[in-house]
mmCIF file of C-alpha atoms in Angstrom:
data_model
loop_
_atom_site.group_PDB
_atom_site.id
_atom_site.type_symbol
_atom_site.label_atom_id
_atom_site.label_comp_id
_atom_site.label_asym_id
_atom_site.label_seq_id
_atom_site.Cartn_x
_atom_site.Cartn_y
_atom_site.Cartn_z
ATOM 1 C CA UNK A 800 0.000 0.000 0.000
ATOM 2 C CA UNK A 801 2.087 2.965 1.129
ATOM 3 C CA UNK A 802 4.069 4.130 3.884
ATOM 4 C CA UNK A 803 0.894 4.624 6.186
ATOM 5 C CA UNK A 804 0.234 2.128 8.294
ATOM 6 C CA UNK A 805 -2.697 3.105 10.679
ATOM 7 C CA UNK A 806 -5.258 1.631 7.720
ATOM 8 C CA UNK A 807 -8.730 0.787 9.487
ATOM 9 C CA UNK A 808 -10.391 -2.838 8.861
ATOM 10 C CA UNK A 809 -13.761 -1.521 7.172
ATOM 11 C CA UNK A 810 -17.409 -1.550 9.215
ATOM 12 C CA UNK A 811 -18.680 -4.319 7.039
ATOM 13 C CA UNK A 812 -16.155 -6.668 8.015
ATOM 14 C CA UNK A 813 -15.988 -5.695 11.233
ATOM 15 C CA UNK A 814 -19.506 -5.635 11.750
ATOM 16 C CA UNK A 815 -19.471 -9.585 10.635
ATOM 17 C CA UNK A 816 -16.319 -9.976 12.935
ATOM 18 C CA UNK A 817 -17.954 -9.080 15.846
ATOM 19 C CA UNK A 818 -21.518 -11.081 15.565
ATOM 20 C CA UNK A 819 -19.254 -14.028 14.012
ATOM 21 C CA UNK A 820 -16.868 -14.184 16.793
ATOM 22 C CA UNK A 821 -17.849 -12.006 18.954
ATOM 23 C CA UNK A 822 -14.405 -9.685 18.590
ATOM 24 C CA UNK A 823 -15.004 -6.684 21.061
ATOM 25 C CA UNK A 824 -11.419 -5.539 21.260
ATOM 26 C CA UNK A 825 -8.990 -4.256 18.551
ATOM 27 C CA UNK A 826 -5.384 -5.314 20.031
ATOM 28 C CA UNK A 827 -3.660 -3.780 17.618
ATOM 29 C CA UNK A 828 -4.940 -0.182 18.424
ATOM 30 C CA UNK A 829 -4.290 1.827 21.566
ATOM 31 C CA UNK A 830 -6.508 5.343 20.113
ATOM 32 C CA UNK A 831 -8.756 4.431 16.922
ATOM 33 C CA UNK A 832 -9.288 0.754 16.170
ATOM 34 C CA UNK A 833 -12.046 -1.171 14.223
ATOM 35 C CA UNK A 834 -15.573 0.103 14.136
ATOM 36 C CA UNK A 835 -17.286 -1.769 17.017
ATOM 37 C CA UNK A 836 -14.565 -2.740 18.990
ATOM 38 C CA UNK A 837 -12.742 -1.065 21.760
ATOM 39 C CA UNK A 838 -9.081 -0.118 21.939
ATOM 40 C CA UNK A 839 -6.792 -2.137 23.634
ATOM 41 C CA UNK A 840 -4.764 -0.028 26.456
ATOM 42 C CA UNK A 841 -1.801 -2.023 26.341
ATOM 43 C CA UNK A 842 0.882 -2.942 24.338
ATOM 44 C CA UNK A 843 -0.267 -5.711 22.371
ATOM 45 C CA UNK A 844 2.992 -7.334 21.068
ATOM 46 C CA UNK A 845 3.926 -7.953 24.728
ATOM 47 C CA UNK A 846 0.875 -7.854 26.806
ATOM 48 C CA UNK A 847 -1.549 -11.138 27.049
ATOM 49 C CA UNK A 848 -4.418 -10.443 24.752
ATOM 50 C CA UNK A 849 -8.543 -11.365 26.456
ATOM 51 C CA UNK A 850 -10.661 -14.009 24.770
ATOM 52 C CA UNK A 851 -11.949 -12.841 21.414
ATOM 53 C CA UNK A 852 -9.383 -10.365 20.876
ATOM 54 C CA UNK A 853 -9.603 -9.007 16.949
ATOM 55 C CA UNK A 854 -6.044 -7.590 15.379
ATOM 56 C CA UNK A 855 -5.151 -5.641 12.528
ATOM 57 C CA UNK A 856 -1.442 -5.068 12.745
ATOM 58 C CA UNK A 857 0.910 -3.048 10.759
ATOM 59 C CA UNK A 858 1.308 -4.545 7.770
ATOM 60 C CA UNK A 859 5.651 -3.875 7.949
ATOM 61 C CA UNK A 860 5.212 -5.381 11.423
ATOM 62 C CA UNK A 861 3.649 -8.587 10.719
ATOM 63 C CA UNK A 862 6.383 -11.386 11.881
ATOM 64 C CA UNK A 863 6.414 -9.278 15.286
ATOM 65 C CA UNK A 864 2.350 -9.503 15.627
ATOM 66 C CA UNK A 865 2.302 -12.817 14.128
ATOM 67 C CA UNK A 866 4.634 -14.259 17.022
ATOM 68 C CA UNK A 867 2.800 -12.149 19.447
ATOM 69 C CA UNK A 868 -0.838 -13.867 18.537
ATOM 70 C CA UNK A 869 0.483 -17.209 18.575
ATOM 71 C CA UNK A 870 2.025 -16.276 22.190
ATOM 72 C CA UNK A 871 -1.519 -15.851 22.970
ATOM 73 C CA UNK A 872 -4.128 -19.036 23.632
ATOM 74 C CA UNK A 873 -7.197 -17.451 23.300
ATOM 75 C CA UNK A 874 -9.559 -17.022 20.648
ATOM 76 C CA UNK A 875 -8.699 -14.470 18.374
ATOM 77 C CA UNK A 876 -9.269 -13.292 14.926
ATOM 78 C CA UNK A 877 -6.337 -11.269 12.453
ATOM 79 C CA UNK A 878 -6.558 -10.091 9.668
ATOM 80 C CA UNK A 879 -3.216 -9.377 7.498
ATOM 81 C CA UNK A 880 -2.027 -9.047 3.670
ATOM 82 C CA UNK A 881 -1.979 -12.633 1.535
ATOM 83 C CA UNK A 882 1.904 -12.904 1.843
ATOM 84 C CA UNK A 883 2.204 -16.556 1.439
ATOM 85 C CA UNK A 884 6.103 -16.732 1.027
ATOM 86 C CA UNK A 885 6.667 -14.818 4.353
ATOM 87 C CA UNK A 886 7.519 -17.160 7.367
ATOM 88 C CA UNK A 887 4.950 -15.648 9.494
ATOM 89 C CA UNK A 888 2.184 -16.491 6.621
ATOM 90 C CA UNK A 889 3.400 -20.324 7.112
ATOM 91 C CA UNK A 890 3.730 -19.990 10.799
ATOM 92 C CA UNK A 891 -0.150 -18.461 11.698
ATOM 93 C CA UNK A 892 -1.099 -20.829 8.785
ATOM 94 C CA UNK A 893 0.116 -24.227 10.617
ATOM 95 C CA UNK A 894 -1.869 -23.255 13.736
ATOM 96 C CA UNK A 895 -4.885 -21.444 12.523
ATOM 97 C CA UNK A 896 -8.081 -21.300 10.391
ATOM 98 C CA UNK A 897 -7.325 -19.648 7.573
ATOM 99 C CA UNK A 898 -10.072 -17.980 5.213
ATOM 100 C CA UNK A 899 -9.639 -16.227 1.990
ATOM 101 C CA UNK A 900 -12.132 -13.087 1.451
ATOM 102 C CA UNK A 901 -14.379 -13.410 -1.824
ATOM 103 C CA UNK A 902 -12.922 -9.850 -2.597
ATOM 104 C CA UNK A 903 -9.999 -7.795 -1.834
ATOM 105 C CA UNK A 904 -10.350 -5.440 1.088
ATOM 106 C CA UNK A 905 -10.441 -1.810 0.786
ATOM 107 C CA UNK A 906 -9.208 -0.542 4.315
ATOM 108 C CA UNK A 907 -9.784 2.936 5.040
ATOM 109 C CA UNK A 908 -7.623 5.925 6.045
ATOM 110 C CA UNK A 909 -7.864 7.870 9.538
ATOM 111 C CA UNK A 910 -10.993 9.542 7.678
ATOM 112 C CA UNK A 911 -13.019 6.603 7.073
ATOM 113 C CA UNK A 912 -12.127 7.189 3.231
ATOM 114 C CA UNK A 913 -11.630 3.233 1.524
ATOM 115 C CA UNK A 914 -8.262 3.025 0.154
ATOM 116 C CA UNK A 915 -6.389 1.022 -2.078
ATOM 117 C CA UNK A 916 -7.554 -2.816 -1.861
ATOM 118 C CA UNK A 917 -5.199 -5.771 -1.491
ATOM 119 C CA UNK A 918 -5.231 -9.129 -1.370
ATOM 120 C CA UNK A 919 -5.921 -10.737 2.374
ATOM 121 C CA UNK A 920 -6.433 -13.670 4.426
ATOM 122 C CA UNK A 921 -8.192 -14.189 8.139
ATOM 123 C CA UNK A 922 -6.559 -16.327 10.406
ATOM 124 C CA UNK A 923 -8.513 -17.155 13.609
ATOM 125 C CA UNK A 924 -7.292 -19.122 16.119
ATOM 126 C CA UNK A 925 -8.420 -22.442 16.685
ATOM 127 C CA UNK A 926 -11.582 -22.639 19.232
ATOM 128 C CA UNK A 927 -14.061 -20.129 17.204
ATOM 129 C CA UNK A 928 -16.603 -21.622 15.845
ATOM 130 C CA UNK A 929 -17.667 -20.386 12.389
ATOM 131 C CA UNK A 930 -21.219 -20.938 12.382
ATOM 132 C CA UNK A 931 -22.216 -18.237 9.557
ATOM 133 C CA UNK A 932 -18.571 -17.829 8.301
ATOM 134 C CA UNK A 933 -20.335 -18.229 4.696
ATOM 135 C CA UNK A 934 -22.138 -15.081 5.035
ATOM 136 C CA UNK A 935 -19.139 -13.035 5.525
ATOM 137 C CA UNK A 936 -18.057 -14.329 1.800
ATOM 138 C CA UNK A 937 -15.120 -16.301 3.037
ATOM 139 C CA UNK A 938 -13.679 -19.297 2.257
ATOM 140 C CA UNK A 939 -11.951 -21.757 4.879
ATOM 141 C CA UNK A 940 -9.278 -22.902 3.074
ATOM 142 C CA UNK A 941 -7.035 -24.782 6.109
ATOM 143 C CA UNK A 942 -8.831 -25.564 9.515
ATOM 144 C CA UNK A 943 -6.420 -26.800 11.995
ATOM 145 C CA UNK A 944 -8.974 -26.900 14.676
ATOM 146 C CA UNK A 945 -8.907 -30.158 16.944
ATOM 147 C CA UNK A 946 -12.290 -31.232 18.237
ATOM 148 C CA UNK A 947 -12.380 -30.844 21.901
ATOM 149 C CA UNK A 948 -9.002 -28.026 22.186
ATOM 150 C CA UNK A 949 -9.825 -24.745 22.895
#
């Protein structure tokens, strides 16, 4: 994308991330985070996360958050850019749900403005349950959820 890095995950998809998963707080964001979610006060790379924590990291900073959510055992949900040759991509991949949006995401500047799209994937760790996932328009495309782990 560019430089900027404080790109917003857009209402629709948050909107769907919350009543899917029930994501209340935006990890990744410590003024403005995701519409319907509340900022998290604390520095999420080295703080524990609470259940159904939601994160939209810096893209340039996504081996750091990607360590930092696997760190963390409960559920979650991330969103981040489709960099499948990047060791972090492999490593969240081999431990999470992975789904592919039906489009590319348009994230939005500080103004609510959508912005460039780009290709991305959801990981959600293991111990959601995707009832409606379908309605969201996303695909699971690896589930590495054991029945009975949470």
């Amino acid at each position: 994308m560019s430089g900027y890095q404080n790109w917003r995950t857009p209402g629709w998809l948050c909107d769907h991330l919350v009543s899917e998963f029930g994501c209340r707080v935006d990890v990744t964001s410590r003024e403005f985070c995701a519409h319907g979610m509340k900022p998290w006060p604390h520095d999420g790379l080295t703080t524990a996360w609470p259940d159904r924590a939601f994160a939209n990291p810096p893209f340039n900073a996504m081996g750091e958050w990607a360590a930092a959510a696997l760190r963390n055992k409960k559920r979650w949900a991330m969103i981040a850019p489709a960099s499948v040759s990047a060791r972090w991509f492999h490593n969240l991949a081999d431990q999470c749900m992975v789904f592919l949006p039906d489009v590319r995401i348009a994230y939005e500047d500080e103004t609510g403005r959508a912005r460039p799209d780009r290709d991305s994937v959801i990981f959600v760790w293991p111990g959601f349950y995707a009832r409606t996932i379908a309605t969201l328009g996303l695909r699971l495309v690896r589930d590495n959820y054991k029945k009975g782990e949470t």
